[in-house]
CSV table of C-alpha atoms and ligand atoms in Angstrom, one decimal:
chain,number,residue,atom,x,y,z
A,1,MET,CA,2.3,-15.1,10.7
A,2,LYS,CA,-0.7,-17.0,11.3
A,3,ILE,CA,-3.3,-15.5,13.7
A,4,LEU,CA,-5.9,-18.0,14.8
A,5,ARG,CA,-9.2,-17.4,15.8
A,6,LEU,CA,-10.0,-16.2,19.4
A,7,ASN,CA,-12.6,-18.1,21.2
A,8,HIS,CA,-12.9,-16.0,24.2
A,9,GLY,CA,-13.5,-12.3,25.1
A,10,LEU,CA,-10.9,-9.6,25.7
A,11,ARG,CA,-10.8,-8.7,29.8
A,12,GLY,CA,-8.5,-6.6,31.8
A,13,ASP,CA,-6.7,-3.3,31.6
A,14,ILE,CA,-3.9,-2.3,29.0
A,15,ARG,CA,-1.9,0.7,27.8
A,16,VAL,CA,-1.1,1.6,24.4
A,17,PRO,CA,2.3,3.3,23.3
A,18,GLY,CA,2.5,6.6,23.3
A,19,ASP,CA,1.2,8.6,20.2
A,20,LYS,CA,3.3,8.7,17.0
A,21,SER,CA,2.3,11.9,15.7
A,22,ILE,CA,3.1,13.7,19.1
A,23,SER,CA,6.3,11.5,19.3
A,24,HIS,CA,7.4,13.1,16.2
A,25,ARG,CA,6.7,16.4,17.1
A,26,SER,CA,8.2,16.2,20.3
A,27,ILE,CA,11.5,15.6,18.7
A,28,LEU,CA,11.3,18.0,16.1
A,29,ILE,CA,9.9,21.0,18.5
A,30,SER,CA,12.5,20.3,21.4
A,31,SER,CA,15.4,20.3,18.7
A,32,LEU,CA,14.7,24.0,18.4
A,33,GLY,CA,14.8,24.9,22.1
A,34,ASP,CA,18.5,25.1,23.7
A,35,THR,CA,17.8,23.6,27.1
A,36,PRO,CA,17.4,20.0,27.6
A,37,ILE,CA,13.9,18.3,27.4
A,38,GLU,CA,12.8,15.2,29.1
A,39,ILE,CA,10.2,13.2,27.0
A,40,THR,CA,8.1,10.4,28.5
A,41,ASN,CA,6.3,7.6,26.9
A,42,PHE,CA,7.8,8.3,23.4
A,43,LEU,CA,6.8,5.8,20.7
A,44,LYS,CA,10.0,4.0,19.8
A,45,GLY,CA,8.3,2.8,16.5
A,46,ALA,CA,10.7,3.0,13.3
A,47,ASP,CA,8.7,6.2,12.0
A,48,CYS,CA,9.6,8.2,15.0
A,49,LEU,CA,13.0,6.6,15.0
A,50,SER,CA,13.6,8.1,11.6
A,51,THR,CA,12.8,11.6,12.9
A,52,ILE,CA,15.5,11.1,15.7
A,53,ALA,CA,18.2,9.9,13.4
A,54,CYS,CA,17.4,13.0,11.0
A,55,MET,CA,17.5,15.5,13.7
A,56,ARG,CA,21.0,13.7,15.0
A,57,ALA,CA,22.2,14.1,11.4
A,58,MET,CA,21.8,18.0,11.8
A,59,GLY,CA,23.7,18.1,15.2
A,60,VAL,CA,20.7,17.8,17.8
A,61,LYS,CA,21.8,15.6,20.9
A,62,ILE,CA,19.1,13.0,21.5
A,63,GLN,CA,19.8,10.6,24.3
A,64,GLU,CA,17.6,7.1,24.4
A,65,TYR,CA,17.0,5.9,27.7
A,66,GLU,CA,14.9,2.8,28.7
A,67,ASN,CA,11.9,5.1,29.9
A,68,LYS,CA,12.7,8.5,28.4
A,69,ILE,CA,14.4,10.5,25.6
A,70,LEU,CA,16.5,13.4,26.6
A,71,VAL,CA,16.6,16.2,23.7
A,72,THR,CA,19.1,19.2,23.9
A,73,GLY,CA,18.5,21.6,20.9
A,74,LYS,CA,20.7,24.1,19.5
A,75,GLY,CA,18.2,27.2,19.5
A,76,LEU,CA,16.0,28.1,16.7
A,77,ASN,CA,18.9,28.9,14.1
A,78,GLY,CA,21.6,26.3,15.4
A,79,LEU,CA,20.6,23.1,13.3
A,80,SER,CA,23.8,22.3,11.0
A,81,GLU,CA,24.1,21.1,7.5
A,82,PRO,CA,24.0,17.4,7.5
A,83,ASN,CA,26.7,15.4,5.8
A,84,ASP,CA,24.6,12.8,4.0
A,85,VAL,CA,21.1,12.4,2.3
A,86,LEU,CA,18.4,12.2,5.2
A,87,ASN,CA,16.5,9.1,5.0
A,88,ALA,CA,12.7,9.5,6.3
A,89,GLY,CA,12.4,5.8,5.8
A,90,ASN,CA,8.4,5.0,5.6
A,91,SER,CA,7.4,8.0,7.4
A,92,GLY,CA,5.5,10.7,5.8
A,93,THR,CA,5.4,12.8,8.8
A,94,THR,CA,9.0,12.8,9.3
A,95,LEU,CA,9.6,13.9,5.6
A,96,ARG,CA,6.8,16.5,5.2
A,97,LEU,CA,7.0,18.3,8.5
A,98,LEU,CA,11.0,18.2,8.1
A,99,LEU,CA,10.4,20.1,4.8
A,100,GLY,CA,8.9,22.9,6.3
A,101,LEU,CA,11.3,23.1,9.3
A,102,LEU,CA,14.3,23.0,6.8
A,103,ALA,CA,12.8,25.4,4.1
A,104,PRO,CA,14.1,28.6,6.1
A,105,GLN,CA,17.7,27.0,7.1
A,106,LYS,CA,20.7,28.4,5.6
A,107,PHE,CA,22.0,25.1,4.5
A,108,MET,CA,21.1,22.3,1.9
A,109,THR,CA,19.4,18.9,2.5
A,110,THR,CA,18.4,16.1,0.6
A,111,PHE,CA,15.9,13.6,1.5
A,112,THR,CA,15.2,10.1,0.4
A,113,GLY,CA,12.9,7.2,2.1
A,114,ASP,CA,11.8,3.8,1.2
A,115,ASP,CA,9.7,2.7,-1.9
A,116,SER,CA,6.3,3.6,-0.5
A,117,LEU,CA,7.4,7.2,0.6
A,118,LYS,CA,8.9,7.6,-2.8
A,119,SER,CA,5.5,6.9,-4.6
A,120,ARG,CA,3.8,9.6,-2.1
A,121,PRO,CA,2.9,12.9,-3.3
A,122,MET,CA,5.0,15.6,-2.0
A,123,ASP,CA,3.7,18.5,-4.2
A,124,ARG,CA,1.3,19.3,-1.6
A,125,VAL,CA,3.7,20.6,0.9
A,126,ILE,CA,6.3,21.6,-1.7
A,127,LYS,CA,3.7,24.2,-3.4
A,128,PRO,CA,2.9,26.1,-0.4
A,129,LEU,CA,6.4,26.2,0.9
A,130,ILE,CA,7.6,27.7,-2.3
A,131,GLU,CA,4.8,30.0,-2.3
A,132,MET,CA,6.5,31.3,1.3
A,133,GLY,CA,9.6,31.8,-0.7
A,134,ALA,CA,11.5,28.3,-0.5
A,135,ASN,CA,13.8,27.0,-2.9
A,136,ILE,CA,12.7,23.2,-2.8
A,137,VAL,CA,13.2,20.6,-5.8
A,138,GLY,CA,12.1,17.2,-6.3
A,139,ARG,CA,11.8,14.5,-8.6
A,140,ASN,CA,8.8,14.1,-11.1
A,141,LYS,CA,8.0,17.9,-11.3
A,142,ASN,CA,8.6,18.3,-7.6
A,143,LYS,CA,6.2,15.5,-6.9
A,144,ASN,CA,8.3,12.7,-5.5
A,145,LEU,CA,11.5,11.7,-3.4
A,146,PRO,CA,14.4,12.6,-3.6
A,147,ILE,CA,13.8,16.0,-2.6
A,148,THR,CA,16.5,18.9,-2.0
A,149,VAL,CA,16.1,21.9,0.0
A,150,ILE,CA,18.2,24.8,-0.9
A,151,PRO,CA,19.1,27.9,1.0
A,152,SER,CA,16.6,30.7,-0.4
A,153,VAL,CA,18.3,34.0,-1.3
A,154,LYS,CA,14.7,35.8,-0.1
A,155,LYS,CA,13.5,35.6,3.4
A,156,ILE,CA,10.4,33.2,4.1
A,157,GLN,CA,7.1,35.1,3.9
A,158,GLY,CA,3.9,34.3,5.9
A,159,ILE,CA,1.1,33.6,3.5
A,160,VAL,CA,-2.4,33.0,3.9
A,161,TYR,CA,-3.0,29.4,2.4
A,162,LYS,CA,-6.3,27.7,1.8
A,163,MET,CA,-5.7,24.1,2.2
A,164,PRO,CA,-6.8,21.9,-0.7
A,165,VAL,CA,-6.6,18.8,1.1
A,166,ALA,CA,-7.4,18.1,4.8
A,167,SER,CA,-3.9,17.3,6.0
A,168,ALA,CA,-2.0,17.8,9.2
A,169,GLN,CA,1.3,17.2,7.4
A,170,VAL,CA,1.0,20.1,5.2
A,171,LYS,CA,-0.5,22.3,7.8
A,172,SER,CA,2.3,21.7,10.1
A,173,ALA,CA,5.2,22.1,7.7
A,174,ILE,CA,3.6,25.6,7.0
A,175,MET,CA,3.5,26.2,10.5
A,176,LEU,CA,7.0,25.2,11.1
A,177,ALA,CA,8.4,27.1,8.0
A,178,GLY,CA,6.1,30.1,9.6
A,179,LEU,CA,8.2,30.4,12.5
A,180,TYR,CA,10.8,31.7,10.8
A,181,ALA,CA,8.9,33.9,8.4
A,182,ASP,CA,8.3,37.8,7.9
A,183,GLY,CA,4.9,38.4,8.9
A,184,VAL,CA,2.1,36.2,9.9
A,185,THR,CA,1.2,32.9,8.5
A,186,LYS,CA,-2.5,32.0,8.0
A,187,ILE,CA,-3.8,28.5,7.2
A,188,ILE,CA,-7.5,28.0,6.2
A,189,GLU,CA,-9.0,24.5,6.6
A,190,LEU,CA,-12.2,23.2,5.2
A,191,TYR,CA,-12.4,20.5,8.0
A,192,PRO,CA,-9.7,20.5,11.0
A,193,SER,CA,-7.1,18.3,11.1
A,194,ARG,CA,-5.1,17.0,13.9
A,195,ASP,CA,-4.0,19.9,15.9
A,196,HIS,CA,-0.9,18.7,17.8
A,197,THR,CA,1.7,20.9,16.2
A,198,GLU,CA,-0.6,24.0,17.2
A,199,LYS,CA,-0.7,22.6,20.8
A,200,MET,CA,2.8,21.8,21.2
A,201,LEU,CA,4.0,25.0,19.5
A,202,GLU,CA,2.0,27.1,22.0
A,203,ALA,CA,3.5,25.1,24.8
A,204,PHE,CA,6.9,26.2,23.4
A,205,GLY,CA,5.8,29.8,23.7
A,206,VAL,CA,4.8,30.5,20.0
A,207,ASN,CA,1.9,32.6,19.5
A,208,ILE,CA,-1.0,31.1,17.5
A,209,ASN,CA,-4.7,32.3,17.4
A,210,LYS,CA,-7.4,30.1,16.1
A,211,LEU,CA,-10.6,31.4,14.9
A,212,HIS,CA,-13.2,28.7,13.4
A,213,ASN,CA,-11.2,26.8,10.8
A,214,GLU,CA,-8.3,29.7,10.6
A,215,ILE,CA,-5.1,29.4,12.3
A,216,SER,CA,-2.6,32.4,12.6
A,217,LEU,CA,0.9,31.8,13.7
A,218,PHE,CA,3.3,34.4,14.5
A,219,PRO,CA,7.0,34.1,13.8
A,220,ILE,CA,8.9,33.8,17.0
A,221,LYS,CA,12.8,34.7,17.9
A,222,LYS,CA,13.4,32.4,20.9
A,223,ILE,CA,11.8,29.0,21.9
A,224,ILE,CA,10.4,28.9,25.6
A,225,ALA,CA,10.8,25.3,26.3
A,226,PRO,CA,9.3,23.2,28.9
A,227,SER,CA,11.6,21.0,30.7
A,228,LYS,CA,9.1,18.0,30.3
A,229,ILE,CA,6.7,16.6,27.9
A,230,ASP,CA,4.6,13.4,28.8
A,231,ILE,CA,3.0,11.7,25.6
A,232,SER,CA,-0.3,10.3,25.8
A,233,GLY,CA,-1.5,7.0,24.4
A,234,ASP,CA,-2.0,6.6,20.9
A,235,ILE,CA,-5.7,6.6,20.0
A,236,SER,CA,-4.8,5.2,16.7
A,237,SER,CA,-3.2,2.2,18.3
A,238,ALA,CA,-6.0,1.9,21.0
A,239,ALA,CA,-8.4,1.7,18.1
A,240,TYR,CA,-7.5,-2.1,17.4
A,241,TRP,CA,-8.2,-3.3,20.7
A,242,ILE,CA,-11.4,-1.0,21.1
A,243,VAL,CA,-12.8,-2.7,17.9
A,244,LEU,CA,-12.0,-6.2,18.7
A,245,ALA,CA,-13.2,-5.9,22.4
A,246,THR,CA,-16.5,-4.3,20.8
A,247,ILE,CA,-16.8,-7.4,18.1
A,248,LEU,CA,-15.8,-10.3,20.1
A,249,LYS,CA,-18.4,-11.9,22.7
A,250,ASP,CA,-17.8,-11.4,26.3
A,251,SER,CA,-15.5,-8.7,26.2
A,252,ASP,CA,-15.0,-5.7,28.8
A,253,ILE,CA,-11.7,-3.8,28.8
A,254,ILE,CA,-10.0,-0.6,29.7
A,255,ILE,CA,-7.5,1.0,27.7
A,256,LYS,CA,-5.6,3.5,30.1
A,257,ASP,CA,-4.0,6.9,29.5
A,258,VAL,CA,-5.2,7.4,26.0
A,259,GLY,CA,-4.8,10.6,24.3
A,260,ILE,CA,-9.0,11.9,23.3
A,261,ASN,CA,-7.8,15.2,21.5
A,262,GLU,CA,-10.9,16.1,19.7
A,263,THR,CA,-9.4,16.0,16.4
A,264,ARG,CA,-8.4,12.4,16.7
A,265,THR,CA,-11.7,11.0,18.4
A,266,GLY,CA,-13.8,10.4,14.9
A,267,ILE,CA,-13.4,6.3,15.8
A,268,ILE,CA,-15.2,6.8,19.0
A,269,ASP,CA,-17.9,8.8,17.6
A,270,VAL,CA,-18.4,6.5,14.6
A,271,LEU,CA,-18.4,3.3,16.6
A,272,LYS,CA,-20.8,4.7,19.3
A,273,ASN,CA,-23.2,5.6,16.2
A,274,MET,CA,-22.8,1.8,15.3
A,275,GLY,CA,-24.0,0.9,18.4
A,276,ALA,CA,-20.8,0.4,20.5
A,277,ASN,CA,-20.5,0.5,24.2
A,278,ILE,CA,-17.7,2.8,24.8
A,279,GLU,CA,-17.3,4.9,27.8
A,280,ILE,CA,-14.7,7.6,28.5
A,281,SER,CA,-13.6,8.3,32.2
A,282,ASN,CA,-10.8,9.7,34.4
A,283,GLU,CA,-10.2,12.6,31.7
A,284,ARG,CA,-7.5,15.0,32.3
A,285,ILE,CA,-5.1,17.5,30.6
A,286,SER,CA,-1.4,17.6,30.4
A,287,GLY,CA,1.0,19.7,28.1
A,288,GLY,CA,-2.4,20.8,26.5
A,289,GLU,CA,-3.4,17.4,25.5
A,290,LYS,CA,-6.5,15.5,26.8
A,291,TYR,CA,-6.0,11.9,28.1
A,292,ALA,CA,-8.8,9.7,29.2
A,293,ASP,CA,-9.4,5.5,30.1
A,294,ILE,CA,-11.3,4.3,27.4
A,295,HIS,CA,-13.8,1.3,28.7
A,296,VAL,CA,-15.1,-1.2,25.8
A,297,MET,CA,-17.6,-3.7,26.1
A,298,THR,CA,-19.1,-6.1,23.4
A,299,SER,CA,-21.8,-4.6,21.4
A,300,LYS,CA,-24.3,-5.3,18.7
A,301,LEU,CA,-23.1,-2.9,15.8
A,302,HIS,CA,-25.6,-1.6,12.7
A,303,GLY,CA,-24.2,0.1,9.5
A,304,VAL,CA,-23.9,3.7,9.3
A,305,THR,CA,-22.8,6.6,6.6
A,306,PHE,CA,-20.1,9.1,7.1
A,307,GLY,CA,-17.7,11.4,5.0
A,308,ALA,CA,-15.7,14.6,4.6
A,309,GLU,CA,-16.3,16.2,7.9
A,310,ILE,CA,-15.4,13.2,10.3
A,311,ILE,CA,-12.5,11.8,7.7
A,312,PRO,CA,-9.6,13.9,9.0
A,313,ARG,CA,-10.8,12.9,12.5
A,314,LEU,CA,-10.2,9.0,12.0
A,315,VAL,CA,-8.1,9.1,8.6
A,316,ASP,CA,-5.8,6.3,9.9
A,317,GLU,CA,-8.6,4.4,11.7
A,318,ILE,CA,-10.7,3.5,8.4
A,319,PRO,CA,-9.1,0.1,7.7
A,320,ILE,CA,-10.1,-1.1,11.4
A,321,ILE,CA,-13.7,0.6,11.3
A,322,ALA,CA,-14.0,-1.5,8.0
A,323,VAL,CA,-13.2,-4.7,9.9
A,324,ALA,CA,-15.7,-3.5,12.9
A,325,ALA,CA,-18.4,-2.7,9.7
A,326,ALA,CA,-17.9,-6.2,8.5
A,327,PHE,CA,-19.4,-7.4,11.6
A,328,ALA,CA,-22.1,-5.2,11.7
A,329,GLU,CA,-25.8,-5.6,10.5
A,330,GLY,CA,-26.3,-3.5,7.4
A,331,ASP,CA,-24.1,-1.5,5.0
A,332,THR,CA,-21.6,1.2,6.3
A,333,ILE,CA,-20.8,4.0,3.5
A,334,ILE,CA,-17.6,5.5,4.0
A,335,ARG,CA,-17.5,8.9,1.8
A,336,ASP,CA,-14.5,11.3,0.7
A,337,ALA,CA,-12.0,8.8,1.9
A,338,GLY,CA,-9.7,9.3,-1.3
A,339,GLU,CA,-6.8,10.1,0.9
A,340,LEU,CA,-6.5,6.7,1.6
A,341,ARG,CA,-5.2,6.0,-1.7
A,342,VAL,CA,-2.0,8.0,-1.1
A,343,LYS,CA,-1.1,6.4,2.5
A,344,GLU,CA,1.5,3.9,3.2
A,345,THR,CA,-0.2,2.0,0.5
A,346,ASP,CA,-3.5,2.5,-1.3
A,347,ARG,CA,-5.6,1.4,1.4
A,348,LEU,CA,-9.0,1.5,-0.3
A,349,LYS,CA,-7.5,-1.3,-3.0
A,350,ALA,CA,-5.8,-2.9,-0.1
A,351,ILE,CA,-9.1,-3.5,1.9
A,352,VAL,CA,-11.0,-4.6,-1.0
A,353,ASN,CA,-8.5,-7.0,-2.2
A,354,GLU,CA,-7.2,-8.5,1.2
A,355,PHE,CA,-10.3,-8.1,3.7
A,356,GLY,CA,-12.2,-9.4,0.6
A,357,LYS,CA,-10.5,-12.7,1.1
A,358,ILE,CA,-11.8,-13.0,4.4
A,359,ALA,CA,-15.4,-11.9,3.8
A,360,PRO,CA,-15.7,-12.1,0.0
A,361,GLY,CA,-18.4,-9.8,-1.4
A,362,THR,CA,-18.2,-7.6,1.9
A,363,PHE,CA,-16.0,-4.8,0.7
A,364,GLU,CA,-16.3,-2.5,-2.6
A,365,ALA,CA,-14.6,0.7,-3.2
A,366,LEU,CA,-15.2,3.5,-5.7
A,367,GLU,CA,-12.8,6.3,-6.4
A,368,ASP,CA,-13.1,7.9,-2.9
A,369,SER,CA,-15.6,6.0,-0.9
A,370,LEU,CA,-15.9,2.6,0.4
A,371,ILE,CA,-18.9,0.3,1.1
A,372,ILE,CA,-19.1,-2.6,3.6
A,373,HIS,CA,-21.8,-5.1,3.4
A,374,GLY,CA,-22.1,-6.2,7.1
A,375,GLY,CA,-22.8,-9.9,8.4
A,376,HIS,CA,-21.4,-12.1,5.8
A,377,ILE,CA,-19.3,-15.2,6.3
A,378,PHE,CA,-15.6,-15.3,7.2
A,379,ASN,CA,-13.1,-17.5,5.6
A,380,PHE,CA,-9.7,-18.3,7.1
A,381,ALA,CA,-7.3,-16.5,4.4
A,382,LYS,CA,-3.8,-15.7,3.4
A,383,CYS,CA,-3.7,-12.0,3.1
A,384,LYS,CA,-1.1,-9.5,1.8
A,385,THR,CA,-0.3,-6.6,4.2
A,386,TYR,CA,1.5,-4.6,1.6
A,387,ASP,CA,4.0,-3.8,4.0
A,388,ASP,CA,1.5,-1.3,5.4
A,389,HIS,CA,1.5,-1.5,9.4
A,390,ARG,CA,-2.1,-0.5,9.7
A,391,MET,CA,-3.4,-3.1,7.2
A,392,ALA,CA,-1.1,-5.8,8.8
A,393,MET,CA,-2.8,-4.9,12.3
A,394,SER,CA,-6.5,-4.7,11.0
A,395,LEU,CA,-5.8,-8.1,9.2
A,396,ALA,CA,-4.4,-9.7,12.6
A,397,ILE,CA,-7.6,-8.1,14.5
A,398,PHE,CA,-10.0,-9.3,11.3
A,399,GLY,CA,-8.6,-12.8,11.6
A,400,ALA,CA,-8.8,-13.2,15.5
A,401,ALA,CA,-12.5,-12.3,15.6
A,402,ALA,CA,-13.4,-14.0,12.4
A,403,ASN,CA,-11.7,-17.4,11.2
A,404,GLY,CA,-8.0,-16.9,11.7
A,405,VAL,CA,-5.7,-15.2,9.1
A,406,GLU,CA,-2.1,-15.8,7.6
A,407,ILE,CA,-0.2,-12.5,6.6
A,408,ASP,CA,3.1,-11.7,4.8
A,409,ASN,CA,5.6,-9.2,6.1
A,410,PRO,CA,4.0,-9.1,9.6
A,411,GLY,CA,7.0,-7.1,10.8
A,412,CYS,CA,5.9,-4.0,9.0
A,413,ILE,CA,3.8,-3.1,12.5
A,414,LYS,CA,7.2,-1.8,13.9
A,415,ILE,CA,6.4,1.6,12.5
A,416,SER,CA,3.8,2.4,14.9
A,417,TYR,CA,3.0,-0.6,17.5
A,418,PRO,CA,6.3,-2.8,17.8
A,419,ASP,CA,4.7,-4.7,20.8
A,420,PHE,CA,1.4,-5.4,19.0
A,421,TYR,CA,1.6,-9.1,18.4
A,422,ASN,CA,2.8,-9.5,22.0
A,423,ILE,CA,-0.4,-8.0,23.3
A,424,LEU,CA,-2.6,-10.0,21.2
A,425,GLU,CA,-1.0,-13.0,22.3
A,426,ARG,CA,-1.5,-11.8,25.9
B,501,S3P,C1,-0.3,12.5,10.6
B,501,S3P,C2,-0.9,13.2,9.9
B,501,S3P,C3,-2.0,12.3,8.9
B,501,S3P,C4,-1.9,11.0,9.2
B,501,S3P,C5,-0.5,10.3,9.4
B,501,S3P,C6,0.0,11.1,10.8
B,501,S3P,C7,0.5,13.6,11.5
B,501,S3P,O1,-1.5,12.4,7.6
B,501,S3P,O2,-2.6,10.1,8.2
B,501,S3P,O3,-0.4,9.1,10.1
B,501,S3P,O4,1.4,13.0,12.4
B,501,S3P,O5,0.7,14.9,11.3
B,501,S3P,P1,-2.1,13.6,6.7
B,501,S3P,O6,-2.1,14.7,7.5
B,501,S3P,O7,-1.3,13.5,5.5
B,501,S3P,O8,-3.6,13.3,6.4
């Protein structure tokens, strides 16, 4: 797909699709109830559809309508053994959260996924689950797919777990297993990762205490489900328009109804520090999650340095922040970003190789950091997406703001933002 240079600014109001992280959790957690739950603004991206397919395979009734999803679960202990291997596709969230949810079940499950997911590390979630008493085996010394969860003879135990990596997926897996545990499950994070699981479990009656970076979750006998869940717009999808409007001349846009959960708004903090003109208005709360409208105007950016503390709050936005940094004056240094090497692709490598075709000499990566020298000349370039949705969208934005781009496998954006090119075209 060729994306040509845009020669005018962005204007008007837009909405972005439902949050990917919250969409996954809405299906998983609703499946543990036994009353119908209506979910609105659900993201029908390929990753969330993988979660739906897995839950259906375990007997959960999930009805898809144009504007809503209806989930009728079978209660906390009502899931049934699937009669085939479960396929998590490209979705780390589906696989890692389900490993936690299935560890305490009385049936066996085997998982597979696509080539990207097969190469991603799963020992980070298997290890704490085994510590809780789970019986899980995976290829390559429990590191990779395929993975099988075997019913454990012992009951799952609550543990105290100090997280070695900042990961909401690992944290969520431990919490979902902890629902069924003997005793309290305590998780200690160095820096807080996204807390949608905590918020949604609380909305379903689970008792969770938070003290600084420590989360204690108490087991539950029965879920008390709400009848409706409304999902906020995905700030990770809004990020593409926020950056494009910032770097394109004469832009002035409002992105409506975006989730601004504090554990996700690192991109706004960083862009503001770079000089971006971003205003948040119309703040409100629904289902424990904060929403707002985001007003973005063209701005002149300068380089910044950031690292570990803020990384979990913008981990998926680093490719698009790197695009913004290429348009900024001076250098931007992103430290402690080694997690990007184990996302859908090695994103540090992909940024240097592919963004570097558009702006040669601009991007440098060390083992776990990224340096962007702003203010270079931009070329038209043919770039590879590495079949990574966030690489594809970041390249499209880069090309539109620079001198055009041609990308392979543009369809991989269906993972999180199926309508992306239509909105860009509009
Ligand atoms: C997610 C957590 C993040 C993020 C991913 C979605 C989630 O991964 O990169 O896109 O929904 O919990 P990690 O928790 O592994 O960093």
